[in-house]
Amino acid sequence: MKEPAPNRGPLVRTAERHRIGTRGDLVPRCTARCRTRPFCSMPRFRSRAMPLVRHLRRAVLSVFACLALAACMAESSATLPAKLPAASGPVDTIVLGMGCFWGAEKRMSALAGVVDVESGYANGSIPATYKAVLEHEQALQRGKATGRNHAEVIKVSFDTAQVTLEDVLIRFWESHDPTQGDRQGNDVGSNYRSAIYTDSDAQQTIALATRDAYQKALAAQGLGTISTEIAPLQTYGAAEDYHQDYLQKNPNGYCGLGGTGVVYPRQAGAGTSPMPAHPVAVATALDASSLDANRQLVVFESNECPYCEQFKRDVLDHWKSPVPVARSLSPDAPQGWSLQKAVFATPTIVLFEHGKEVSRYTGYSGEQERFWKWLGFRLLTPEQQKIAFEQGTERPFTGSNLDEKRAGTFVDPVTGVALFRSDSKFDSGTGWPSFFNPLEGAVTLHEDESAGMKRVEVRSASSGIHLGHVFDDGPPPTYKRYCINGNVLKFVPDPGA
């Protein structure tokens, strides 16, 4: 999938945004998912003169690795008004940092009484431009810079006759996770820090008071300490035009915000919470005794998560993989098991072996083949991986299942989906398992001109793995020979066979 990019002019070097996303460690270098490293960190440009196309390629890959944070996605169908209502009373402003300013702008614009929201950069010691912020953050991460980076922020202007500063800050606290330090969900770096930048002592006092109140609510739910920077506004610069009203122009664009689910504790008679007031239900961790201690997948989900529902429809509802899978609304590991790091986005699919996390795949937006590839790198042997993902070929007469003659079904070793029945298997004398017909819809065919030959490649329709090739020299009734690598077939005998 690819989002339509707006017309951004000559300064657009990042297509959408440089995003840090955890889609899984397919291989030690994450070549198939992140293209750069196991944990998708800020792209490290080799030189400032890197061609535009490489910026675009890396940025697009980073963006679509990180479309998983449920809170903003649940709002994706909401349309903001083209123009916010005019103020009827005095207007005040405050500058807030909540991670990516695209989602922050959308959240705060939806609050009644807000008359303008502008994306910008604040309280750094460098030029206030998107390019400068990105390059400085990369330099900081490499230890090549020391100056303070800007935070991505929004300047919120609000009508004090309609909404109070406290209400604005309540929306701020409830709209993101203020306990994450220099990150917000998939977005990692000091430029994504949580921040409140004030312009008066009165604003500073209210900001601190609301922080303390929300900290008590978080602590009551077992959550961590607020790390939000609350300080006077020192420097501010408006972001480039293409960042302004971004999600209004691109409704399906990246949002990147996920709140804690904890409602701010308003005093009785003080009005209603600016966010929907729903009871906070803290789900309990899965009981490990009901799981497979040797190897178990756990899908960490959240309420009102459309991408969790999509993953369920696309993958879980048809699950046949040999690995057992369980779903959890709790972000905690099953009781007595351990995660390598916190779950911060949903869905996150974690593979546990012997009670410990060994790999994870974070976020889902319909890319089934990439999910199965991630899992395949954990389930298959190196020899199987070479065949499945690198279009390799086993030596003739060396693969599995060549002499399998029992009644049964040959299935995809990753998804468990049936590919061929044994009654379509025949001895071709070639040294590879051969079939004259696959099960309906089980495989897909693709032109293959590799190795200086024109052939037709056979792939598993469920996982996309390479199986072999098909030729026109088979027996009747199809006269086809599906020449398949036996090592990427799993045989399941019929009962009693």
CSV table of C-alpha atoms in Angstrom, one decimal:
chain,number,residue,atom,x,y,z
A,1,MET,CA,0.0,0.0,0.0
A,2,LYS,CA,1.1,3.6,-0.6
A,3,GLU,CA,-0.3,6.8,0.6
A,4,PRO,CA,-0.8,9.6,-1.9
A,5,ALA,CA,1.9,12.2,-1.3
A,6,PRO,CA,1.0,15.8,-1.3
A,7,ASN,CA,2.6,18.4,-3.5
A,8,ARG,CA,5.4,19.5,-1.2
A,9,GLY,CA,7.8,21.4,-3.4
A,10,PRO,CA,11.6,21.2,-3.8
A,11,LEU,CA,12.2,20.7,0.0
A,12,VAL,CA,10.5,17.3,0.1
A,13,ARG,CA,13.2,14.8,0.6
A,14,THR,CA,11.4,12.4,2.8
A,15,ALA,CA,8.2,11.4,0.8
A,16,GLU,CA,6.2,10.9,4.0
A,17,ARG,CA,8.3,11.0,7.1
A,18,HIS,CA,11.4,9.3,8.5
A,19,ARG,CA,9.7,6.9,10.9
A,20,ILE,CA,11.1,4.5,13.4
A,21,GLY,CA,9.1,1.3,13.4
A,22,THR,CA,9.5,-2.2,14.7
A,23,ARG,CA,8.2,-4.7,12.1
A,24,GLY,CA,10.3,-7.6,13.2
A,25,ASP,CA,13.7,-9.0,12.8
A,26,LEU,CA,13.3,-11.1,9.8
A,27,VAL,CA,17.0,-11.7,9.5
A,28,PRO,CA,19.8,-10.3,11.6
A,29,ARG,CA,19.9,-7.2,9.3
A,30,CYS,CA,16.2,-6.9,8.8
A,31,THR,CA,16.8,-6.8,5.0
A,32,ALA,CA,13.2,-7.7,4.1
A,33,ARG,CA,11.3,-5.5,6.4
A,34,CYS,CA,13.2,-2.5,7.5
A,35,ARG,CA,15.9,-2.5,4.9
A,36,THR,CA,18.3,-1.1,7.3
A,37,ARG,CA,18.4,-2.7,10.8
A,38,PRO,CA,16.3,-5.0,13.2
A,39,PHE,CA,14.8,-2.0,15.0
A,40,CYS,CA,13.9,0.6,12.4
A,41,SER,CA,15.7,3.6,13.7
A,42,MET,CA,16.3,7.0,12.0
A,43,PRO,CA,17.8,6.4,8.5
A,44,ARG,CA,21.5,7.0,8.5
A,45,PHE,CA,22.4,8.9,5.3
A,46,ARG,CA,25.9,8.2,4.1
A,47,SER,CA,26.4,11.7,2.9
A,48,ARG,CA,24.4,14.9,2.6
A,49,ALA,CA,24.5,14.5,-1.1
A,50,MET,CA,22.6,11.2,-1.1
A,51,PRO,CA,20.4,11.1,-4.2
A,52,LEU,CA,16.8,12.1,-3.8
A,53,VAL,CA,15.5,8.6,-4.7
A,54,ARG,CA,17.3,7.0,-1.8
A,55,HIS,CA,15.8,9.5,0.6
A,56,LEU,CA,12.4,8.7,-0.8
A,57,ARG,CA,12.8,5.0,-0.7
A,58,ARG,CA,14.0,4.9,2.9
A,59,ALA,CA,11.4,7.3,4.1
A,60,VAL,CA,8.5,5.4,2.4
A,61,LEU,CA,9.7,2.1,3.9
A,62,SER,CA,10.0,3.7,7.4
A,63,VAL,CA,6.5,5.2,7.2
A,64,PHE,CA,4.7,2.1,6.3
A,65,ALA,CA,6.6,0.1,9.0
A,66,CYS,CA,4.8,2.2,11.5
A,67,LEU,CA,1.1,2.3,10.8
A,68,ALA,CA,0.1,0.4,13.9
A,69,LEU,CA,-0.8,2.7,16.7
A,70,ALA,CA,-4.4,2.1,17.4
A,71,ALA,CA,-5.7,5.3,19.0
A,72,CYS,CA,-5.2,7.6,15.9
A,73,MET,CA,-6.2,4.9,13.5
A,74,ALA,CA,-9.6,4.6,15.3
A,75,GLU,CA,-10.1,8.2,14.3
A,76,SER,CA,-9.1,7.8,10.7
A,77,SER,CA,-12.6,8.2,9.4
A,78,ALA,CA,-13.1,11.5,11.2
A,79,THR,CA,-13.0,14.6,9.0
A,80,LEU,CA,-11.8,17.8,10.4
A,81,PRO,CA,-13.6,21.0,9.3
A,82,ALA,CA,-11.8,22.9,6.5
A,83,LYS,CA,-11.6,25.9,8.8
A,84,LEU,CA,-11.8,26.1,12.6
A,85,PRO,CA,-14.5,28.4,14.0
A,86,ALA,CA,-13.5,32.0,14.9
A,87,ALA,CA,-13.0,33.1,18.5
A,88,SER,CA,-15.7,34.9,20.4
A,89,GLY,CA,-13.5,35.9,23.2
A,90,PRO,CA,-9.9,36.4,24.2
A,91,VAL,CA,-7.4,34.0,22.6
A,92,ASP,CA,-4.5,32.4,24.4
A,93,THR,CA,-1.8,30.1,23.0
A,94,ILE,CA,0.3,27.3,24.3
A,95,VAL,CA,2.9,25.1,22.7
A,96,LEU,CA,2.7,21.3,23.1
A,97,GLY,CA,4.9,18.4,22.1
A,98,MET,CA,3.2,15.0,21.7
A,99,GLY,CA,5.4,13.2,19.2
A,100,CYS,CA,4.6,13.5,15.5
A,101,PHE,CA,2.9,16.8,15.0
A,102,TRP,CA,0.6,15.4,12.3
A,103,GLY,CA,-1.4,13.4,14.8
A,104,ALA,CA,-1.1,16.1,17.6
A,105,GLU,CA,-2.5,18.7,15.3
A,106,LYS,CA,-5.5,16.5,14.4
A,107,ARG,CA,-6.2,15.7,18.1
A,108,MET,CA,-6.1,19.2,19.3
A,109,SER,CA,-8.0,20.7,16.4
A,110,ALA,CA,-11.0,18.5,17.3
A,111,LEU,CA,-11.4,20.2,20.7
A,112,ALA,CA,-14.2,22.6,21.0
A,113,GLY,CA,-12.9,26.1,21.5
A,114,VAL,CA,-9.6,25.6,19.7
A,115,VAL,CA,-9.4,28.2,16.9
A,116,ASP,CA,-6.0,27.4,15.4
A,117,VAL,CA,-3.4,24.7,15.5
A,118,GLU,CA,0.0,25.2,13.9
A,119,SER,CA,2.8,22.6,13.5
A,120,GLY,CA,6.2,23.8,14.4
A,121,TYR,CA,9.6,23.2,16.1
A,122,ALA,CA,10.4,24.5,19.6
A,123,ASN,CA,13.1,24.9,22.2
A,124,GLY,CA,16.1,23.7,20.2
A,125,SER,CA,19.4,25.4,19.4
A,126,ILE,CA,19.5,24.7,15.7
A,127,PRO,CA,17.6,26.2,12.7
A,128,ALA,CA,13.9,25.4,12.9
A,129,THR,CA,13.5,23.3,9.7
A,130,TYR,CA,12.4,19.7,9.2
A,131,LYS,CA,15.7,18.9,7.4
A,132,ALA,CA,17.8,20.4,10.2
A,133,VAL,CA,15.8,18.6,12.9
A,134,LEU,CA,16.2,15.2,11.2
A,135,GLU,CA,19.9,15.6,10.5
A,136,HIS,CA,20.6,16.9,14.0
A,137,GLU,CA,18.8,14.0,15.6
A,138,GLN,CA,20.8,11.5,13.4
A,139,ALA,CA,24.0,13.3,14.5
A,140,LEU,CA,23.0,13.1,18.1
A,141,GLN,CA,22.3,9.4,17.9
A,142,ARG,CA,25.8,8.9,16.3
A,143,GLY,CA,27.5,11.0,19.0
A,144,LYS,CA,28.4,13.6,16.4
A,145,ALA,CA,26.5,16.5,17.9
A,146,THR,CA,25.8,18.0,21.3
A,147,GLY,CA,23.3,20.9,20.8
A,148,ARG,CA,19.7,20.6,21.9
A,149,ASN,CA,17.3,19.5,19.2
A,150,HIS,CA,13.9,21.0,18.6
A,151,ALA,CA,10.8,19.1,19.6
A,152,GLU,CA,8.1,18.6,17.0
A,153,VAL,CA,5.3,20.7,18.5
A,154,ILE,CA,2.0,22.3,17.8
A,155,LYS,CA,1.0,25.8,18.8
A,156,VAL,CA,-2.6,25.7,20.0
A,157,SER,CA,-4.6,28.9,20.0
A,158,PHE,CA,-7.9,28.6,21.9
A,159,ASP,CA,-10.9,30.8,22.8
A,160,THR,CA,-10.7,31.3,26.5
A,161,ALA,CA,-14.5,32.0,26.6
A,162,GLN,CA,-15.1,28.5,25.3
A,163,VAL,CA,-12.4,26.3,26.7
A,164,THR,CA,-9.9,26.6,29.5
A,165,LEU,CA,-6.2,26.0,29.5
A,166,GLU,CA,-6.9,23.1,31.9
A,167,ASP,CA,-9.2,21.5,29.3
A,168,VAL,CA,-6.6,21.9,26.6
A,169,LEU,CA,-4.0,20.2,28.8
A,170,ILE,CA,-6.4,17.4,29.7
A,171,ARG,CA,-6.8,16.7,26.0
A,172,PHE,CA,-3.0,16.8,25.7
A,173,TRP,CA,-2.5,14.3,28.6
A,174,GLU,CA,-5.1,11.9,27.4
A,175,SER,CA,-4.0,12.0,23.7
A,176,HIS,CA,-0.5,10.5,24.1
A,177,ASP,CA,1.7,8.5,26.5
A,178,PRO,CA,3.7,11.1,28.5
A,179,THR,CA,5.8,8.4,30.2
A,180,GLN,CA,8.0,7.4,27.2
A,181,GLY,CA,10.8,10.0,27.4
A,182,ASP,CA,12.4,10.8,24.0
A,183,ARG,CA,9.9,8.8,22.0
A,184,GLN,CA,6.2,8.5,21.2
A,185,GLY,CA,5.2,5.0,20.1
A,186,ASN,CA,7.2,4.1,17.0
A,187,ASP,CA,8.8,7.6,16.8
A,188,VAL,CA,12.1,7.6,18.7
A,189,GLY,CA,14.3,10.6,19.2
A,190,SER,CA,14.5,13.7,21.3
A,191,ASN,CA,12.6,15.6,18.6
A,192,TYR,CA,9.6,13.4,19.6
A,193,ARG,CA,9.7,14.3,23.3
A,194,SER,CA,6.6,15.1,25.3
A,195,ALA,CA,6.6,18.8,26.2
A,196,ILE,CA,4.6,21.7,27.4
A,197,TYR,CA,6.2,25.1,26.6
A,198,THR,CA,4.6,28.0,28.4
A,199,ASP,CA,4.5,31.8,28.0
A,200,SER,CA,3.7,32.8,31.5
A,201,ASP,CA,4.0,31.8,35.2
A,202,ALA,CA,0.3,31.2,35.2
A,203,GLN,CA,0.5,28.7,32.4
A,204,GLN,CA,3.5,27.0,34.1
A,205,THR,CA,1.5,26.6,37.3
A,206,ILE,CA,-1.5,25.1,35.6
A,207,ALA,CA,0.7,22.7,33.5
A,208,LEU,CA,2.5,21.4,36.6
A,209,ALA,CA,-0.8,21.0,38.5
A,210,THR,CA,-2.4,19.0,35.7
A,211,ARG,CA,0.8,16.9,35.4
A,212,ASP,CA,0.6,16.0,39.1
A,213,ALA,CA,-3.1,15.1,38.8
A,214,TYR,CA,-2.6,12.9,35.8
A,215,GLN,CA,0.5,11.3,37.4
A,216,LYS,CA,-1.8,10.1,40.3
A,217,ALA,CA,-4.2,8.6,37.8
A,218,LEU,CA,-1.4,6.8,35.9
A,219,ALA,CA,0.1,5.5,39.1
A,220,ALA,CA,-3.3,4.1,40.2
A,221,GLN,CA,-3.3,2.0,37.0
A,222,GLY,CA,0.3,0.8,37.5
A,223,LEU,CA,1.8,3.0,34.8
A,224,GLY,CA,5.1,4.9,34.9
A,225,THR,CA,6.4,8.4,35.7
A,226,ILE,CA,5.5,11.3,33.5
A,227,SER,CA,8.6,12.5,31.6
A,228,THR,CA,7.0,15.5,29.9
A,229,GLU,CA,9.3,18.6,29.8
A,230,ILE,CA,7.5,21.6,31.2
A,231,ALA,CA,9.4,24.8,30.6
A,232,PRO,CA,9.1,28.3,29.3
A,233,LEU,CA,9.0,28.7,25.5
A,234,GLN,CA,12.5,29.8,24.4
A,235,THR,CA,12.4,29.4,20.6
A,236,TYR,CA,9.7,28.5,18.1
A,237,GLY,CA,9.5,28.2,14.3
A,238,ALA,CA,6.5,27.2,12.2
A,239,ALA,CA,6.9,24.0,10.3
A,240,GLU,CA,6.9,23.9,6.5
A,241,ASP,CA,3.6,24.3,4.7
A,242,TYR,CA,3.3,20.7,3.7
A,243,HIS,CA,3.2,19.7,7.4
A,244,GLN,CA,0.3,22.0,8.2
A,245,ASP,CA,-3.1,20.3,8.3
A,246,TYR,CA,-1.5,17.2,7.0
A,247,LEU,CA,-4.1,14.6,8.1
A,248,GLN,CA,-6.9,16.9,6.9
A,249,LYS,CA,-5.2,16.7,3.4
A,250,ASN,CA,-4.3,13.0,3.8
A,251,PRO,CA,-7.0,11.3,5.9
A,252,ASN,CA,-5.2,8.0,5.8
A,253,GLY,CA,-1.8,9.4,6.6
A,254,TYR,CA,0.4,8.4,9.5
A,255,CYS,CA,-0.8,9.6,12.9
A,256,GLY,CA,1.5,8.0,15.4
A,257,LEU,CA,-0.3,8.7,18.7
A,258,GLY,CA,-1.5,6.2,21.2
A,259,GLY,CA,-2.7,7.3,24.6
A,260,THR,CA,-2.5,5.3,27.8
A,261,GLY,CA,-6.3,4.8,28.1
A,262,VAL,CA,-6.3,6.5,31.5
A,263,VAL,CA,-8.9,9.3,31.9
A,264,TYR,CA,-7.8,12.5,33.5
A,265,PRO,CA,-9.4,12.8,37.0
A,266,ARG,CA,-11.6,15.9,36.7
A,267,GLN,CA,-13.2,17.3,39.8
A,268,ALA,CA,-16.9,16.9,40.3
A,269,GLY,CA,-18.8,19.8,38.8
A,270,ALA,CA,-15.9,20.9,36.7
A,271,GLY,CA,-17.4,19.9,33.4
A,272,THR,CA,-16.9,16.9,31.2
A,273,SER,CA,-13.6,15.5,30.0
A,274,PRO,CA,-12.7,16.7,26.5
A,275,MET,CA,-11.9,13.1,25.6
A,276,PRO,CA,-14.6,10.4,25.7
A,277,ALA,CA,-14.9,9.3,29.3
A,278,HIS,CA,-14.9,5.5,29.3
A,279,PRO,CA,-14.0,3.3,32.2
A,280,VAL,CA,-10.4,2.1,32.3
A,281,ALA,CA,-10.3,-1.7,32.1
A,282,VAL,CA,-6.9,-3.1,32.8
A,283,ALA,CA,-6.7,-6.5,31.2
A,284,THR,CA,-4.7,-9.2,33.0
A,285,ALA,CA,-1.8,-11.0,31.4
A,286,LEU,CA,-2.4,-14.4,29.8
A,287,ASP,CA,-2.1,-17.5,32.0
A,288,ALA,CA,1.1,-19.2,30.8
A,289,SER,CA,-0.2,-22.6,31.9
A,290,SER,CA,-2.6,-22.6,28.9
A,291,LEU,CA,0.1,-21.8,26.4
A,292,ASP,CA,2.9,-23.8,24.7
A,293,ALA,CA,6.0,-23.3,26.7
A,294,ASN,CA,8.3,-24.4,23.8
A,295,ARG,CA,7.0,-22.1,21.1
A,296,GLN,CA,4.0,-19.7,21.3
A,297,LEU,CA,2.8,-16.7,19.4
A,298,VAL,CA,0.9,-13.9,21.3
A,299,VAL,CA,-0.9,-11.2,19.5
A,300,PHE,CA,-1.0,-8.1,21.7
A,301,GLU,CA,-4.1,-6.1,20.9
A,302,SER,CA,-6.1,-3.1,22.2
A,303,ASN,CA,-9.7,-2.1,22.3
A,304,GLU,CA,-10.9,-0.1,19.3
A,305,CYS,CA,-8.0,-1.1,17.2
A,306,PRO,CA,-9.1,-1.4,13.5
A,307,TYR,CA,-5.7,-2.8,12.5
A,308,CYS,CA,-6.0,-5.5,15.1
A,309,GLU,CA,-9.4,-6.4,13.6
A,310,GLN,CA,-7.9,-6.5,10.1
A,311,PHE,CA,-5.2,-8.8,11.3
A,312,LYS,CA,-7.8,-11.1,12.8
A,313,ARG,CA,-9.8,-11.1,9.6
A,314,ASP,CA,-6.8,-11.6,7.3
A,315,VAL,CA,-4.7,-14.0,9.3
A,316,LEU,CA,-6.1,-15.3,12.6
A,317,ASP,CA,-9.5,-16.3,11.4
A,318,HIS,CA,-7.8,-18.7,8.9
A,319,TRP,CA,-5.0,-19.9,11.2
A,320,LYS,CA,-3.5,-23.3,10.3
A,321,SER,CA,0.1,-22.6,11.1
A,322,PRO,CA,1.9,-25.2,13.3
A,323,VAL,CA,2.7,-22.5,15.9
A,324,PRO,CA,-0.2,-22.0,18.4
A,325,VAL,CA,-1.4,-18.4,18.7
A,326,ALA,CA,-3.2,-16.6,21.5
A,327,ARG,CA,-4.6,-13.0,21.7
A,328,SER,CA,-4.1,-10.6,24.7
A,329,LEU,CA,-5.5,-7.2,25.6
A,330,SER,CA,-2.9,-6.8,28.2
A,331,PRO,CA,0.5,-5.3,27.2
A,332,ASP,CA,2.2,-7.6,29.7
A,333,ALA,CA,3.9,-10.9,28.9
A,334,PRO,CA,2.1,-14.1,29.9
A,335,GLN,CA,2.6,-14.7,33.6
A,336,GLY,CA,6.1,-15.9,34.3
A,337,TRP,CA,7.3,-15.1,30.8
A,338,SER,CA,9.4,-12.1,29.6
A,339,LEU,CA,9.4,-9.5,26.9
A,340,GLN,CA,12.6,-8.0,25.5
A,341,LYS,CA,10.9,-4.5,25.6
A,342,ALA,CA,7.6,-3.0,26.3
A,343,VAL,CA,4.7,-3.3,23.8
A,344,PHE,CA,3.9,0.2,22.7
A,345,ALA,CA,1.7,-0.4,19.6
A,346,THR,CA,-1.0,-2.7,18.5
A,347,PRO,CA,-1.2,-5.2,17.0
A,348,THR,CA,2.2,-6.5,18.1
A,349,ILE,CA,2.8,-10.2,17.4
A,350,VAL,CA,5.5,-11.7,19.7
A,351,LEU,CA,7.1,-15.1,19.3
A,352,PHE,CA,8.0,-16.7,22.6
A,353,GLU,CA,10.3,-19.7,23.0
A,354,HIS,CA,10.7,-21.3,26.4
A,355,GLY,CA,8.9,-18.3,28.0
A,356,LYS,CA,11.2,-15.7,26.4
A,357,GLU,CA,10.6,-13.3,23.5
A,358,VAL,CA,12.7,-14.2,20.5
A,359,SER,CA,11.1,-12.0,17.9
A,360,ARG,CA,8.3,-9.6,17.3
A,361,TYR,CA,6.3,-8.1,14.4
A,362,THR,CA,4.7,-4.7,15.2
A,363,GLY,CA,1.9,-3.2,13.3
A,364,TYR,CA,-0.3,-4.5,10.5
A,365,SER,CA,-1.9,-2.9,7.5
A,366,GLY,CA,-2.8,-5.8,5.2
A,367,GLU,CA,0.7,-7.0,4.3
A,368,GLN,CA,0.1,-10.7,4.9
A,369,GLU,CA,3.1,-11.9,2.9
A,370,ARG,CA,5.5,-9.8,5.0
A,371,PHE,CA,4.0,-11.2,8.2
A,372,TRP,CA,4.5,-14.8,7.0
A,373,LYS,CA,8.0,-14.0,5.9
A,374,TRP,CA,8.8,-12.8,9.4
A,375,LEU,CA,7.4,-15.9,10.9
A,376,GLY,CA,9.0,-18.1,8.2
A,377,PHE,CA,12.5,-16.9,9.2
A,378,ARG,CA,11.8,-18.2,12.7
A,379,LEU,CA,10.3,-21.5,11.7
A,380,LEU,CA,12.4,-22.6,8.8
A,381,THR,CA,15.9,-24.0,8.7
A,382,PRO,CA,18.6,-22.0,6.8
A,383,GLU,CA,18.3,-24.5,3.9
A,384,GLN,CA,14.5,-24.0,3.8
A,385,GLN,CA,14.9,-20.2,4.0
A,386,LYS,CA,17.2,-20.2,1.0
A,387,ILE,CA,14.5,-22.0,-1.1
A,388,ALA,CA,11.5,-20.1,0.3
A,389,PHE,CA,12.8,-16.6,0.2
A,390,GLU,CA,15.8,-16.6,-2.2
A,391,GLN,CA,14.2,-18.9,-4.9
A,392,GLY,CA,16.8,-21.5,-4.2
A,393,THR,CA,16.7,-25.1,-5.4
A,394,GLU,CA,17.6,-28.3,-3.5
A,395,ARG,CA,19.8,-30.8,-5.2
A,396,PRO,CA,17.8,-33.6,-6.9
A,397,PHE,CA,17.1,-36.7,-4.9
A,398,THR,CA,18.1,-35.0,-1.6
A,399,GLY,CA,14.9,-33.3,-0.5
A,400,SER,CA,12.2,-34.4,1.8
A,401,ASN,CA,8.9,-36.1,0.7
A,402,LEU,CA,10.3,-37.4,-2.6
A,403,ASP,CA,9.3,-41.0,-1.7
A,404,GLU,CA,6.3,-40.2,0.4
A,405,LYS,CA,3.5,-42.4,-0.8
A,406,ARG,CA,0.9,-42.4,2.0
A,407,ALA,CA,-2.5,-40.8,1.6
A,408,GLY,CA,-2.4,-37.2,2.9
A,409,THR,CA,-1.9,-33.6,2.1
A,410,PHE,CA,1.3,-31.6,1.5
A,411,VAL,CA,1.0,-28.2,3.2
A,412,ASP,CA,2.9,-24.9,3.4
A,413,PRO,CA,5.4,-25.2,6.3
A,414,VAL,CA,4.8,-21.7,7.5
A,415,THR,CA,1.0,-21.2,7.2
A,416,GLY,CA,0.0,-24.8,7.3
A,417,VAL,CA,-2.4,-24.2,4.3
A,418,ALA,CA,-2.9,-27.2,2.0
A,419,LEU,CA,-1.0,-27.2,-1.3
A,420,PHE,CA,-1.2,-30.6,-2.9
A,421,ARG,CA,-3.0,-33.9,-2.3
A,422,SER,CA,-1.0,-37.1,-2.5
A,423,ASP,CA,-3.3,-38.5,-5.2
A,424,SER,CA,-1.9,-35.9,-7.6
A,425,LYS,CA,1.7,-36.9,-6.9
A,426,PHE,CA,3.7,-38.9,-9.5
A,427,ASP,CA,7.2,-40.2,-10.0
A,428,SER,CA,8.7,-37.9,-12.6
A,429,GLY,CA,12.2,-39.4,-12.3
A,430,THR,CA,13.6,-35.9,-11.9
A,431,GLY,CA,14.6,-36.1,-8.3
A,432,TRP,CA,12.0,-33.6,-7.0
A,433,PRO,CA,8.5,-34.3,-5.8
A,434,SER,CA,6.2,-33.8,-8.7
A,435,PHE,CA,2.4,-33.2,-8.9
A,436,PHE,CA,0.1,-32.8,-11.9
A,437,ASN,CA,-2.4,-30.6,-10.1
A,438,PRO,CA,-2.4,-28.3,-7.0
A,439,LEU,CA,-5.4,-27.8,-4.8
A,440,GLU,CA,-7.7,-25.0,-6.0
A,441,GLY,CA,-6.3,-21.5,-5.1
A,442,ALA,CA,-3.3,-23.0,-3.3
A,443,VAL,CA,-0.5,-21.7,-5.5
A,444,THR,CA,0.2,-18.7,-7.7
A,445,LEU,CA,2.2,-18.7,-11.0
A,446,HIS,CA,4.8,-16.1,-12.0
A,447,GLU,CA,7.0,-15.6,-15.0
A,448,ASP,CA,10.7,-16.3,-14.2
A,449,GLU,CA,13.6,-15.4,-16.5
A,450,SER,CA,16.3,-16.1,-14.0
A,451,ALA,CA,19.3,-18.3,-14.7
A,452,GLY,CA,19.0,-17.4,-18.4
A,453,MET,CA,15.8,-19.4,-18.8
A,454,LYS,CA,12.1,-18.7,-19.3
A,455,ARG,CA,10.1,-20.6,-16.7
A,456,VAL,CA,7.0,-20.4,-14.7
A,457,GLU,CA,7.6,-20.1,-10.9
A,458,VAL,CA,5.2,-21.7,-8.4
A,459,ARG,CA,4.6,-19.9,-5.1
A,460,SER,CA,2.4,-20.6,-2.1
A,461,ALA,CA,-0.7,-18.4,-2.3
A,462,SER,CA,-1.0,-18.2,1.4
A,463,SER,CA,2.6,-17.2,2.4
A,464,GLY,CA,4.2,-16.2,-0.9
A,465,ILE,CA,7.2,-18.6,-0.4
A,466,HIS,CA,8.9,-20.1,-3.5
A,467,LEU,CA,8.0,-23.7,-4.1
A,468,GLY,CA,9.4,-24.6,-7.5
A,469,HIS,CA,8.4,-24.4,-11.2
A,470,VAL,CA,5.7,-25.9,-13.4
A,471,PHE,CA,6.4,-27.5,-16.8
A,472,ASP,CA,4.2,-28.8,-19.7
A,473,ASP,CA,5.5,-32.4,-19.6
A,474,GLY,CA,3.3,-34.0,-17.0
A,475,PRO,CA,0.8,-36.8,-17.2
A,476,PRO,CA,-2.9,-36.5,-18.0
A,477,PRO,CA,-5.3,-35.1,-17.3
A,478,THR,CA,-3.5,-31.8,-16.9
A,479,TYR,CA,-0.2,-32.6,-18.7
A,480,LYS,CA,1.5,-30.3,-16.1
A,481,ARG,CA,4.4,-31.2,-13.9
A,482,TYR,CA,4.6,-29.1,-10.8
A,483,CYS,CA,8.3,-29.7,-9.9
A,484,ILE,CA,8.4,-28.7,-6.2
A,485,ASN,CA,11.3,-28.5,-3.6
A,486,GLY,CA,10.5,-31.2,-1.1
A,487,ASN,CA,12.1,-29.3,1.7
A,488,VAL,CA,9.4,-26.6,1.6
A,489,LEU,CA,6.6,-29.1,1.9
A,490,LYS,CA,5.2,-30.5,5.1
A,491,PHE,CA,3.3,-33.8,4.8
A,492,VAL,CA,0.2,-34.4,6.9
A,493,PRO,CA,-1.0,-38.0,6.6
A,494,ASP,CA,-4.7,-38.8,6.5
A,495,PRO,CA,-6.1,-40.4,9.7
A,496,GLY,CA,-5.2,-44.0,9.6
A,497,ALA,CA,-2.7,-43.6,6.7
